Amino acid sequence: MTMDELIKKASSYLDAKDLASIKEAYDFANKAHNGQMRKSGEPYITHPVEVAGILVNLKMDATTIISGFLHDVVEDTPITLDDIRSTFGNNVATLVDGVTKLRHFEYTSKEDQQAENHRKMFVAMARDLRCVIVKLADRLHNMRTLKFMSKEKQIQKANETLEIFAPLANRLGISAIKWELEDISLRYLKPQQYYKIVNLMKQKREEREAYIAQVVEDLKEYVKSVEIEAEISGRPKHIYSIYRKMVNQHKQFNEIYDLFAVRIIVKSIKDCYAILGIIHTHWKPMPGRFKDYIAMPKANMYQSLHTTVIGPKGDPLEVQIRTEEMHDVAEYGIAAHWAYKEGKTRNINNKFEDKLTWFREILEYQNETDDAKEFMETLKMDLFSDTVFVFTPKGDVIELPVGSVPIDFAYRIHTEIGNKTVGAKVNGKMVPLDYKLKTGDIVEVMTSKHSYGPSRDWLKIAQSSAVKNKIRQWFKRQQRQENVANGRELIEKELRSQGISLKDTLTEENIANVVKKYNFSHENELFAAVGFNGIPAKQVVSRLIEDDKRDKEAESDEVVKQFPESKNSVTRRRTSLGVRVKGIDNLLIRLARCCNPVPGDAIIGYITKGRGVTIHRVDCPNIKNEDAHERLMEVEWENNEEKSKEYNVDIEITGYDRNGLLNEVLQCVSDAHTAINAVSGRADKNKVASIHMTIAITNISHLRRVVDKIKRLPDIYSVRRVMQ
């Protein structure tokens, strides 16, 4: 495409101001690349012009077209991003930066550098999708001129295109680019197979064109009889798709159903279904070959009706039916959302945003891994995955990778729902959490606020890499939280053992001073370091009290001498149950059986009539009524050194009902040096086993260790603490 042709085409949908900016970008790029040549021997500026031309064919906005002209200037000329920013603005600079390769870092290998370049592009894409459209246009023109590269380079670029860029174009719905990238890649990777298919298509061309012409004439007569306005044409068949079907389905060329194909474009959705009825009236539909992508669009927003019928000569004939708008989206995908319409841009609507959750997850996942290769491998898995469509109980459609299980569904709804999942129903029946979902399934997730979170076994059965990442995040966060809690507990324990006031010592100022001395950025890092034994608690306590230890102890002694039994003093009394009650002595205290609190739980006291104080967990539903509020009082666990003190806790374990499951659970608890006081179990017809167990533990950390051990067993779905 020449510059004059580009401007003429762009003028059909851009205004004069945008056209002036595009010409300015061309002049800027032409000057920057002056004297540079392509491998083909052409001036380098031909490449940016062709890239910008492809973007104009997609009817992209002016910002994207300008970025197409400038996409190589930072990488290949002395021009900087700041130069671009000052001349064309921040949006253009951001897009150019997204497609510019990294040059100023040392990498251990070429593969590492390439992976990091791709990672950079995908992260930029997650922030502004126009970035990847520029990159796709750049790759398409480079593939068109691949014959000028070395054989080794041709194979490397073709492989990379098939692995990343063609699937990416498919994800974005830009079939106009996807098919061409795939066909060119096949030509260089499998030249023998490519040219064999080309020759077979040439041999059958006249016969195929005559057949399609007859079908089109018949269809026009049928459509005319019902007065529906429609555009009917033969659909071009792409070489790579034929090759894939021949390989994957082990078929010969003449066995491919959709070598004969037509496309019908109408004005409305109502017309789409009317046309479908007409076709099925005149030609017999083939069983299992009808797909309604209008009611259930693909992830890349593709909508169309697909049906395969036995045509007029007894050959299979594929027909696609869609509206004009659906056709635009099918050809240009995401790019259609930046095209001008009646002088105004079409903004990305909420529905479109919902379809692109996968791209937002890219940004989330890249923050979790420092390994660019790992990031790209995960990305390739998601790019290539086929999909199933399932329903929520309310009828909303959720798209998931093929092979997904209820866990994938739960996390797609919301991360916290996934973390709290304890079971699932599909089509009204309980199923194991490793049940493979099928298109059309109605999925209902069961959750519990008392769930201890995901099992490590879920990492093996979840299909989506994004879901696996969320599960890993949970374990990483949980481990950190436990270390922080353990560290704080160890420091408090050390302070108590030295008779030092927690309230006076663990002040924000004191903690901030110690955090600074250890060069931590936050107090939680200090507590976590103590929690995993990185720093002794005694050492931290010494730092906390080193400036005013004597003064505070003396002050504390003086207060005790002057006010030995003041009514307002915070006197705490010890009980045999390990609970302290604020300001009251000689009370009868017992632990509530409904929620079985244990050391480490947040607790509250409830004053009963004639039976003293009952200790409940703060989340116990039995103290949530309005009348209970007046009877509640502050209590806390004492720092009881007696390790032999045990508390009963009820837990429920669910898993796949297989031989030996109960024995493995019992052995696991026994190995954790934990007594089992009661156990019962049952299994339903869906092979889901539920085991109820009462165990004796010393504190909440002990309970977590037991739960974590059980969750590591194979086929365990969930472990949760239950109330009676």
XYZ file of C-alpha atoms in Angstrom:
724
model
C 0.000 0.000 0.000
C 1.307 3.429 -0.920
C 0.957 6.475 1.327
C -1.601 8.000 -1.087
C -3.721 4.825 -0.995
C -3.486 4.751 2.791
C -4.678 8.352 3.168
C -7.519 7.797 0.695
C -8.742 4.750 2.591
C -8.351 6.425 6.002
C -10.300 9.463 4.817
C -13.416 7.288 4.482
C -13.776 7.192 8.273
C -11.293 9.702 9.824
C -11.601 13.492 9.946
C -9.150 16.081 8.565
C -7.409 16.640 11.916
C -6.664 12.915 12.280
C -5.427 12.694 8.692
C -3.032 15.598 9.324
C -1.629 13.803 12.408
C -1.151 10.620 10.369
C 0.765 12.520 7.669
C 2.920 14.113 10.377
C 3.707 10.645 11.789
C 4.690 9.419 8.307
C 7.058 12.378 7.824
C 8.543 11.791 11.299
C 9.127 8.068 10.631
C 10.453 8.690 7.121
C 13.043 11.120 8.460
C 14.010 8.819 11.379
C 14.490 5.762 9.119
C 16.237 7.709 6.344
C 19.067 5.631 4.852
C 17.921 2.358 6.454
C 17.040 -0.593 4.192
C 15.017 -3.789 4.583
C 16.400 -7.263 3.810
C 14.334 -7.097 0.605
C 16.405 -4.104 -0.544
C 13.491 -1.688 -0.165
C 13.717 1.524 1.902
C 12.844 0.754 5.537
C 9.890 3.208 5.513
C 7.924 0.723 3.359
C 7.485 -1.473 6.444
C 5.894 1.190 8.732
C 3.651 2.257 5.844
C 2.468 -1.337 5.281
C 1.878 -1.802 9.027
C -0.134 1.440 9.166
C -2.014 0.263 6.049
C -3.048 -2.971 7.754
C -4.310 -0.909 10.709
C -6.309 1.294 8.319
C -7.852 -1.853 6.775
C -8.968 -2.743 10.314
C -10.382 0.809 10.628
C -8.340 1.539 13.730
C -8.306 4.970 15.344
C -5.697 7.639 14.527
C -3.629 6.995 17.685
C -3.116 3.346 16.686
C -2.270 4.184 13.055
C 0.269 6.798 14.188
C 1.815 4.158 16.478
C 2.031 1.841 13.450
C 4.185 4.390 11.636
C 6.401 4.919 14.697
C 6.586 1.390 16.175
C 10.230 0.808 15.161
C 11.787 4.255 15.590
C 12.792 3.832 19.254
C 14.273 0.392 18.601
C 16.092 1.146 15.349
C 16.918 4.871 15.416
C 18.297 7.453 17.915
C 14.714 8.704 18.566
C 13.615 8.265 22.212
C 10.222 7.714 23.815
C 10.419 11.212 25.241
C 10.780 12.563 21.697
C 7.625 10.690 20.670
C 5.774 11.758 23.811
C 6.557 15.434 23.265
C 5.490 15.327 19.610
C 2.546 12.887 19.538
C 1.409 12.599 23.158
C 1.486 10.043 25.951
C -0.955 7.535 24.387
C 1.169 7.061 21.270
C 4.346 6.805 23.394
C 2.723 4.098 25.560
C 1.727 2.027 22.519
C 5.163 2.364 20.903
C 6.853 1.375 24.164
C 4.643 -1.729 24.384
C 5.899 -3.096 21.054
C 9.536 -2.010 21.464
C 11.936 -4.846 22.244
C 14.114 -4.712 25.353
C 17.715 -3.932 24.425
C 19.432 -2.561 27.510
C 19.542 -5.682 29.686
C 21.812 -8.699 29.824
C 20.142 -12.087 29.342
C 21.518 -15.582 29.808
C 20.142 -16.720 26.442
C 18.329 -15.572 23.307
C 15.262 -17.507 24.494
C 15.188 -15.596 27.798
C 15.363 -12.281 25.954
C 12.582 -13.266 23.565
C 10.382 -14.456 26.444
C 10.938 -11.175 28.287
C 10.095 -9.198 25.118
C 6.835 -11.091 24.757
C 6.068 -10.655 28.434
C 6.593 -6.890 28.079
C 4.211 -6.772 25.139
C 1.502 -8.773 26.927
C 1.684 -6.601 30.024
C 1.348 -3.501 27.821
C -1.528 -5.222 26.023
C -3.341 -5.807 29.310
C -3.267 -2.048 29.869
C -4.162 -1.009 26.294
C -5.211 -3.680 23.800
C -4.326 -1.454 20.839
C -0.700 -2.284 21.608
C -1.115 -5.888 20.504
C -3.076 -4.895 17.387
C -0.046 -2.845 16.295
C 2.162 -5.857 17.038
C -0.097 -8.168 15.013
C 0.027 -5.786 12.040
C 3.837 -5.637 12.388
C 4.076 -9.440 12.493
C 1.721 -9.864 9.502
C 3.824 -7.677 7.217
C 7.037 -9.342 8.418
C 5.505 -12.749 7.583
C 4.505 -11.493 4.111
C 8.171 -10.637 3.465
C 9.637 -13.718 5.202
C 11.087 -15.047 1.919
C 13.947 -12.547 2.242
C 15.098 -14.063 5.561
C 17.402 -17.051 6.130
C 15.922 -20.568 6.348
C 16.637 -20.724 10.083
C 14.931 -17.364 10.659
C 11.926 -18.409 8.569
C 11.321 -21.506 10.694
C 11.864 -19.631 13.973
C 9.461 -16.821 13.019
C 6.835 -19.219 11.640
C 6.904 -21.337 14.820
C 6.620 -18.254 17.010
C 3.715 -16.998 14.909
C 1.793 -20.280 15.215
C 2.501 -20.524 18.964
C 1.715 -16.958 19.992
C 0.516 -14.468 17.384
C -2.072 -16.484 15.418
C -3.753 -17.789 18.622
C -3.641 -14.243 19.976
C -5.368 -12.895 16.853
C -7.962 -15.622 17.351
C -8.458 -14.603 20.993
C -9.021 -11.038 19.829
C -11.407 -12.234 17.120
C -9.355 -10.758 14.250
C -9.849 -13.609 11.769
C -8.700 -11.401 8.869
C -5.182 -11.562 10.374
C -5.386 -14.992 12.029
C -5.979 -16.981 8.824
C -3.216 -15.257 6.873
C -0.681 -15.728 9.706
C -1.529 -19.444 9.898
C -1.372 -20.043 6.150
C 2.000 -18.271 5.760
C 3.441 -20.123 8.781
C 2.358 -23.477 7.335
C 4.028 -22.616 4.002
C 7.423 -22.321 5.728
C 7.036 -25.064 8.350
C 5.357 -27.774 6.207
C 5.945 -26.692 2.584
C 5.212 -30.171 1.160
C 1.811 -30.450 2.865
C 1.001 -26.797 2.121
C 1.555 -27.070 -1.626
C -0.172 -30.474 -1.781
C -3.377 -28.867 -0.403
C -2.956 -25.865 -2.735
C -2.712 -28.189 -5.762
C -5.702 -30.275 -4.633
C -7.740 -27.082 -4.230
C -6.717 -25.928 -7.731
C -7.756 -29.292 -9.247
C -11.197 -29.038 -7.625
C -11.579 -25.265 -8.115
C -13.828 -25.293 -11.207
C -16.012 -28.052 -9.820
C -16.222 -26.313 -6.431
C -16.961 -22.879 -7.909
C -19.715 -24.309 -10.131
C -21.261 -26.124 -7.178
C -21.157 -23.028 -4.935
C -22.630 -20.891 -7.723
C -25.595 -23.304 -7.979
C -26.074 -23.309 -4.192
C -25.960 -19.487 -4.072
C -28.609 -19.227 -6.838
C -30.869 -21.730 -5.045
C -30.487 -19.863 -1.759
C -31.296 -16.517 -3.402
C -34.558 -17.983 -4.731
C -35.472 -19.414 -1.305
C -34.671 -16.130 0.471
C -36.480 -14.037 -2.150
C -39.683 -16.005 -1.549
C -39.823 -14.814 2.070
C -38.699 -11.251 1.235
C -35.556 -11.213 3.403
C -32.694 -9.003 2.254
C -29.493 -11.070 2.319
C -25.964 -11.082 0.893
C -24.972 -14.639 -0.113
C -21.475 -15.692 -1.168
C -19.077 -18.611 -1.180
C -16.872 -18.648 1.899
C -13.103 -18.797 1.256
C -11.482 -21.876 2.775
C -8.106 -21.433 4.423
C -5.273 -23.873 3.841
C -4.178 -24.196 7.472
C -7.667 -25.132 8.679
C -7.858 -27.881 6.030
C -4.416 -29.123 7.075
C -5.419 -29.201 10.774
C -8.562 -31.195 10.021
C -6.676 -33.671 7.855
C -4.097 -34.205 10.644
C -6.336 -34.121 13.720
C -9.255 -36.046 12.251
C -7.092 -38.388 10.109
C -9.072 -37.505 6.985
C -8.287 -37.242 3.307
C -8.769 -33.979 1.429
C -12.073 -35.078 -0.145
C -13.470 -36.044 3.290
C -13.371 -32.524 4.703
C -17.008 -31.440 5.146
C -16.679 -27.703 4.809
C -14.676 -27.518 1.595
C -18.039 -26.436 0.223
C -19.192 -23.471 2.273
C -21.418 -20.423 1.932
C -21.957 -17.345 4.085
C -25.237 -15.447 4.410
C -25.275 -11.911 5.831
C -28.640 -10.411 6.830
C -29.973 -7.292 8.572
C -31.247 -8.654 11.918
C -30.989 -11.554 14.367
C -34.601 -12.463 13.594
C -33.621 -12.867 9.917
C -30.724 -15.176 10.923
C -33.077 -17.716 12.477
C -35.617 -17.323 9.647
C -32.896 -18.139 7.096
C -31.843 -21.154 9.195
C -35.396 -22.471 9.059
C -35.527 -22.032 5.273
C -32.239 -23.936 4.794
C -33.324 -26.822 7.029
C -36.636 -26.962 5.156
C -34.954 -27.462 1.759
C -31.836 -29.420 2.770
C -31.506 -32.100 5.423
C -29.316 -30.992 8.379
C -26.531 -33.319 9.518
C -26.936 -34.445 13.164
C -24.618 -32.755 15.666
C -23.383 -30.192 13.156
C -25.472 -27.174 14.276
C -23.887 -24.500 16.512
C -25.606 -21.371 17.794
C -22.879 -18.810 18.505
C -25.465 -16.009 18.531
C -27.116 -17.187 21.744
C -23.744 -18.300 23.126
C -20.967 -16.124 21.618
C -17.335 -17.234 21.676
C -14.869 -15.586 24.069
C -13.580 -13.369 21.257
C -17.144 -12.019 20.719
C -17.681 -14.097 17.538
C -21.376 -14.580 16.744
C -22.916 -16.631 13.937
C -25.156 -19.603 13.220
C -23.304 -22.642 11.823
C -25.074 -25.576 10.231
C -23.961 -28.394 7.928
C -26.566 -29.843 5.567
C -26.690 -32.388 2.761
C -26.552 -30.106 -0.278
C -28.224 -30.410 -3.705
C -25.711 -32.995 -4.988
C -25.628 -35.037 -1.785
C -22.366 -33.446 -0.574
C -21.989 -31.887 2.901
C -22.427 -28.113 2.721
C -21.503 -25.759 5.565
C -23.546 -22.569 5.964
C -22.779 -19.591 8.208
C -25.526 -17.041 8.931
C -24.868 -13.689 10.648
C -25.798 -10.011 10.697
C -23.648 -7.268 9.162
C -22.419 -6.188 12.601
C -21.581 -9.787 13.521
C -19.612 -10.073 10.290
C -17.567 -6.974 11.158
C -16.744 -8.446 14.558
C -15.942 -11.852 12.995
C -13.461 -10.249 10.590
C -11.973 -7.506 12.765
C -12.776 -8.650 16.323
C -11.608 -6.202 18.954
C -10.473 -3.799 16.228
C -14.127 -3.184 15.301
C -14.583 -1.410 18.623
C -12.201 1.387 17.629
C -13.702 1.957 14.186
C -15.462 5.266 13.527
C -19.218 5.299 13.145
C -21.065 8.472 12.168
C -18.033 10.539 13.171
C -17.769 9.095 16.696
C -15.666 6.296 18.122
C -17.377 3.175 19.349
C -16.205 2.765 22.912
C -15.653 -0.636 24.448
C -18.848 -1.450 26.283
C -19.283 -3.363 29.533
C -20.220 -6.565 27.738
C -16.991 -6.419 25.751
C -14.991 -5.795 28.945
C -16.576 -8.891 30.536
C -15.398 -10.981 27.594
C -11.793 -9.931 28.166
C -11.289 -11.129 31.749
C -8.500 -13.354 30.405
C -6.448 -10.275 29.478
C -6.860 -8.699 32.904
C -5.656 -11.960 34.427
C -2.452 -11.616 32.369
C -1.496 -8.531 34.338
C -2.402 -10.223 37.617
C -0.378 -13.354 36.822
C 2.749 -11.537 35.615
C 2.994 -9.860 39.032
C 3.238 -13.299 40.636
C 6.166 -14.714 38.686
C 9.651 -13.442 37.939
C 10.259 -16.160 35.343
C 9.403 -14.843 31.861
C 9.579 -18.358 30.348
C 7.096 -19.694 32.903
C 4.839 -16.737 32.171
C 4.904 -17.415 28.428
C 4.295 -21.167 28.824
C 1.232 -20.434 30.943
C 0.086 -17.914 28.372
C 0.419 -20.405 25.506
C -1.715 -22.916 27.421
C -4.506 -20.349 27.756
C -4.167 -19.149 24.148
C -4.634 -22.644 22.757
C -7.347 -23.891 25.118
C -10.736 -24.730 23.632
C -13.787 -23.747 25.626
C -16.984 -25.067 27.196
C -20.010 -22.951 28.105
C -21.782 -23.604 31.401
C -24.580 -21.810 33.245
C -24.963 -20.348 36.709
C -28.238 -21.206 38.530
C -29.499 -17.749 37.419
C -28.836 -18.550 33.752
C -25.667 -16.507 33.195
C -23.232 -18.070 30.710
C -19.690 -18.721 31.953
C -16.940 -19.669 29.494
C -14.207 -22.027 30.717
C -11.337 -24.019 29.152
C -12.188 -27.560 28.039
C -11.534 -29.965 30.920
C -12.549 -27.431 33.577
C -13.964 -28.647 36.888
C -16.272 -26.936 39.437
C -13.218 -25.342 41.070
C -12.467 -23.442 37.820
C -16.097 -22.297 37.729
C -16.035 -21.131 41.377
C -12.883 -19.031 40.942
C -14.208 -17.543 37.683
C -17.251 -16.262 39.612
C -15.081 -14.747 42.392
C -11.787 -15.575 44.081
C -13.337 -15.700 47.566
C -16.059 -18.069 46.373
C -13.318 -20.344 45.065
C -11.398 -20.168 48.346
C -14.520 -21.076 50.360
C -15.782 -23.870 48.063
C -16.656 -27.147 49.822
C -18.759 -28.874 47.163
C -20.667 -28.508 43.906
C -23.881 -29.515 42.185
C -24.152 -29.989 38.430
C -27.639 -30.131 36.958
C -29.033 -30.466 40.487
C -26.847 -33.415 41.551
C -23.817 -33.465 43.847
C -20.595 -34.154 41.950
C -16.924 -34.521 42.956
C -14.815 -31.391 42.584
C -12.831 -33.101 39.811
C -15.952 -33.610 37.662
C -15.276 -32.496 34.059
C -17.815 -29.839 33.072
C -19.605 -30.072 29.723
C -21.240 -27.390 27.612
C -24.789 -26.780 28.868
C -24.163 -27.882 32.467
C -25.851 -25.813 35.199
C -23.293 -25.448 37.989
C -24.005 -24.495 41.601
C -21.107 -24.038 44.034
C -21.516 -24.741 47.755
C -19.400 -22.613 50.090
C -18.778 -22.381 53.825
C -17.376 -19.456 55.793
C -15.740 -22.045 58.049
C -13.794 -23.615 55.176
C -10.020 -23.667 55.662
C -9.497 -22.689 52.061
C -8.311 -24.609 48.991
C -6.571 -27.962 49.100
C -3.185 -28.419 47.437
C -4.844 -31.234 45.503
C -6.824 -28.572 43.631
C -3.660 -27.533 41.800
C -3.706 -30.940 40.075
C -7.364 -30.901 39.021
C -7.934 -27.218 38.122
C -7.632 -26.619 34.380
C -7.186 -22.853 34.113
C -3.698 -21.481 34.761
C -5.296 -18.332 36.194
C -7.176 -20.435 38.760
C -4.031 -22.362 39.680
C -2.284 -19.058 40.202
C -5.051 -17.866 42.541
C -4.735 -21.069 44.574
C -0.955 -20.633 44.820
C -1.492 -17.033 45.912
C -3.783 -18.218 48.680
C -1.173 -20.630 50.044
C 1.558 -18.010 49.779
C -0.596 -15.447 51.588
C -1.784 -17.995 54.170
C 1.769 -19.043 54.990
C 2.779 -15.420 55.394
C -0.223 -14.671 57.610
C 0.596 -17.666 59.801
C 4.208 -16.521 60.152
C 3.083 -13.002 61.048
C 0.647 -14.341 63.655
C 3.210 -16.775 65.061
C 5.859 -14.052 65.222
C 3.589 -11.663 67.102
C 2.585 -14.482 69.451
C 6.242 -15.380 70.162
C 7.123 -11.755 70.920
C 4.118 -11.360 73.237
C 5.002 -14.624 74.948
C 8.570 -13.446 75.533
C 7.347 -10.117 76.937
C 4.998 -11.880 79.348
C 7.717 -14.264 80.479
C 9.820 -11.218 81.443
C 6.856 -9.570 83.185
C 6.756 -6.651 80.750
C 3.536 -4.855 79.794
C 2.431 -5.580 76.222
C 0.409 -2.400 76.013
C 3.306 -0.173 77.051
C 5.943 -1.963 74.985
C 4.206 -2.863 71.708
C 3.531 0.738 70.772
C 3.643 2.001 67.182
C 6.739 4.058 67.998
C 8.668 1.154 69.545
C 7.742 -1.258 66.746
C 8.637 1.326 64.071
C 12.073 1.814 65.687
C 12.789 -1.916 65.665
C 11.493 -2.284 62.074
C 13.916 0.472 61.060
C 16.843 -1.132 62.917
C 16.289 -4.399 61.027
C 15.780 -2.570 57.682
C 12.268 -3.951 57.145
C 9.675 -1.927 55.226
C 6.688 -2.950 57.358
C 6.045 -4.342 60.833
C 4.497 -7.525 59.341
C 7.888 -8.336 57.807
C 9.404 -8.182 61.290
C 6.734 -10.463 62.775
C 7.015 -12.882 59.832
C 10.806 -13.087 60.291
C 10.278 -14.050 63.950
C 7.498 -16.470 62.931
C 9.732 -18.591 60.707
C 12.646 -18.360 63.182
C 14.645 -15.924 61.083
C 15.126 -13.689 64.147
C 14.872 -14.876 67.806
C 11.912 -13.339 69.652
C 14.183 -12.620 72.639
C 16.410 -10.452 70.439
C 13.453 -8.420 69.170
C 12.160 -7.937 72.719
C 15.582 -6.681 73.792
C 15.428 -4.086 71.013
C 11.890 -3.104 72.002
C 12.769 -2.381 75.630
C 16.438 -1.411 75.483
C 15.852 2.370 75.868
C 13.422 2.491 78.761
C 13.241 -0.945 80.349
C 14.197 0.153 83.859
C 12.009 3.269 83.829
C 8.919 1.368 82.703
C 9.422 -1.430 85.215
C 9.861 1.095 88.024
C 6.780 3.005 86.921
C 4.777 -0.195 86.751
C 5.874 -1.214 90.307
C 4.878 2.228 91.643
C 1.399 1.961 90.117
C 0.880 -1.469 91.671
C 1.971 -0.195 95.129
C -0.352 2.808 95.048
C -3.415 1.055 93.625
C -3.236 -2.630 94.643
C -6.935 -3.415 94.224
C -8.432 -0.434 92.407
C -11.885 -1.100 91.009
C -10.877 0.416 87.671
C -7.556 -1.457 87.358
C -7.214 -4.088 84.659
C -6.962 -7.162 86.861
C -6.932 -10.443 85.022
C -7.749 -13.709 86.774
C -6.525 -17.089 85.701
C -8.883 -20.036 85.282
C -8.210 -23.738 84.843
C -9.611 -23.483 81.310
C -6.855 -21.081 80.231
C -9.153 -18.041 79.885
C -8.737 -14.664 81.572
C -11.734 -12.534 82.541
C -11.273 -8.789 82.765
C -11.733 -7.329 86.294
C -13.725 -10.213 87.828
C -12.584 -13.035 90.089
C -14.029 -16.365 91.227
C -16.445 -16.854 88.331
C -17.574 -20.207 87.028
C -16.278 -20.485 83.460
C -16.948 -23.109 80.808
C -16.293 -23.490 77.079
C -19.312 -23.497 74.773
C -19.945 -26.854 73.118
C -21.669 -25.284 70.124
C -18.485 -23.734 68.721
C -15.697 -25.389 70.801
C -13.263 -22.440 71.068
C -9.557 -23.227 71.320
C -6.507 -21.074 72.162
C -5.866 -18.762 69.260
C -9.544 -18.269 68.392
C -11.027 -14.807 68.900
C -13.369 -15.308 71.884
C -16.052 -13.514 73.878
C -17.701 -14.251 77.243
C -21.462 -14.710 77.602
C -22.988 -14.345 81.083
C -25.542 -17.100 81.665
C -28.177 -17.325 84.390
C -26.826 -19.408 87.255
C -23.984 -20.989 85.251
C -21.344 -18.276 85.217
C -19.645 -17.265 81.947
C -19.692 -19.364 78.778
C -16.800 -18.782 76.367
C -17.816 -18.622 72.678
C -15.962 -17.897 69.474
C -16.800 -14.372 68.328
C -18.285 -15.752 65.065
C -20.595 -18.185 66.892
C -24.182 -17.684 65.625
C -25.590 -18.397 69.111
C -24.430 -14.981 70.384
C -25.579 -12.971 67.397
C -29.100 -12.139 68.613
C -29.940 -8.691 69.992
C -30.573 -9.890 73.577
C -27.064 -11.351 73.769
C -25.346 -7.981 73.424
C -26.047 -6.918 77.025
C -24.553 -10.160 78.390
C -21.235 -10.125 76.537
C -17.949 -9.376 78.292
C -14.256 -9.195 77.394
C -12.162 -12.327 77.858
C -8.866 -13.554 76.431
C -6.711 -16.628 76.334
C -3.946 -16.657 78.899
C -0.376 -17.552 78.005
C -0.686 -21.090 79.262
C 2.587 -22.992 79.145
C 0.837 -26.272 79.892
C 1.159 -28.157 76.618
C -0.975 -31.090 77.873
C -4.174 -28.976 77.994
C -6.426 -30.178 75.152
C -9.653 -28.926 73.589
C -12.196 -30.768 71.458
C -12.754 -29.520 67.893
C -15.228 -30.844 65.323
C -14.064 -30.976 61.696
C -15.698 -32.226 58.510
C -13.661 -33.706 55.660
C -15.074 -34.219 52.159
C -13.393 -36.133 49.380
C -13.757 -38.722 46.641
C -15.133 -41.972 48.047
C -12.482 -44.556 47.298
C -11.090 -47.588 49.069
C -8.790 -46.661 51.933
C -9.750 -42.974 52.168
C -10.956 -43.157 55.791
C -7.910 -45.191 56.867
C -5.567 -42.634 55.288
C -7.326 -39.761 57.075
C -7.193 -41.546 60.448
C -3.506 -42.404 59.958
C -2.743 -38.805 58.944
C -4.335 -37.416 62.145
C -2.554 -40.026 64.254
C 0.793 -39.122 62.660
C 0.155 -35.535 63.724
C 0.139 -36.756 67.377
C -3.517 -35.823 67.721
C -6.130 -37.821 69.622
C -9.387 -38.734 67.869
C -12.358 -38.715 70.264
C -15.121 -39.480 67.772
C -15.437 -40.295 64.068
C -18.305 -41.018 61.681
C -18.690 -41.030 57.925
C -21.021 -41.462 54.987
C -20.915 -41.438 51.195
C -23.566 -40.431 48.668
C -24.414 -41.932 45.299
C -22.132 -39.430 43.578
C -19.078 -40.951 45.321
C -18.615 -37.918 47.595
C -17.480 -39.017 51.072
C -18.075 -36.918 54.224
C -16.109 -37.719 57.388
C -17.043 -36.033 60.686
C -14.330 -36.140 63.324
C -13.814 -34.783 66.843
C -10.134 -34.287 67.618
C -8.232 -33.050 70.677
C -5.901 -30.119 69.992
C -3.896 -27.685 72.127
C -4.343 -24.426 70.172
C -5.293 -22.974 66.802
C -1.796 -23.524 65.357
C -2.043 -27.209 66.230
C -5.431 -27.364 64.468
C -4.042 -25.691 61.335
C -1.183 -28.191 61.187
C -3.634 -31.108 61.339
C -5.938 -29.551 58.725
C -3.008 -28.858 56.403
C -1.810 -32.463 56.665
C -5.276 -33.803 55.820
C -5.636 -31.442 52.839
C -2.390 -32.802 51.377
C -3.922 -36.296 51.057
C -4.983 -37.364 47.543
C -8.677 -36.923 46.620
C -9.472 -34.604 49.546
C -11.780 -31.769 48.424
C -12.144 -29.729 51.608
C -11.574 -29.677 55.374
C -13.666 -27.335 57.483
C -14.371 -26.703 61.126
C -18.017 -27.230 62.053
C -20.292 -26.103 64.856
C -22.816 -28.307 66.590
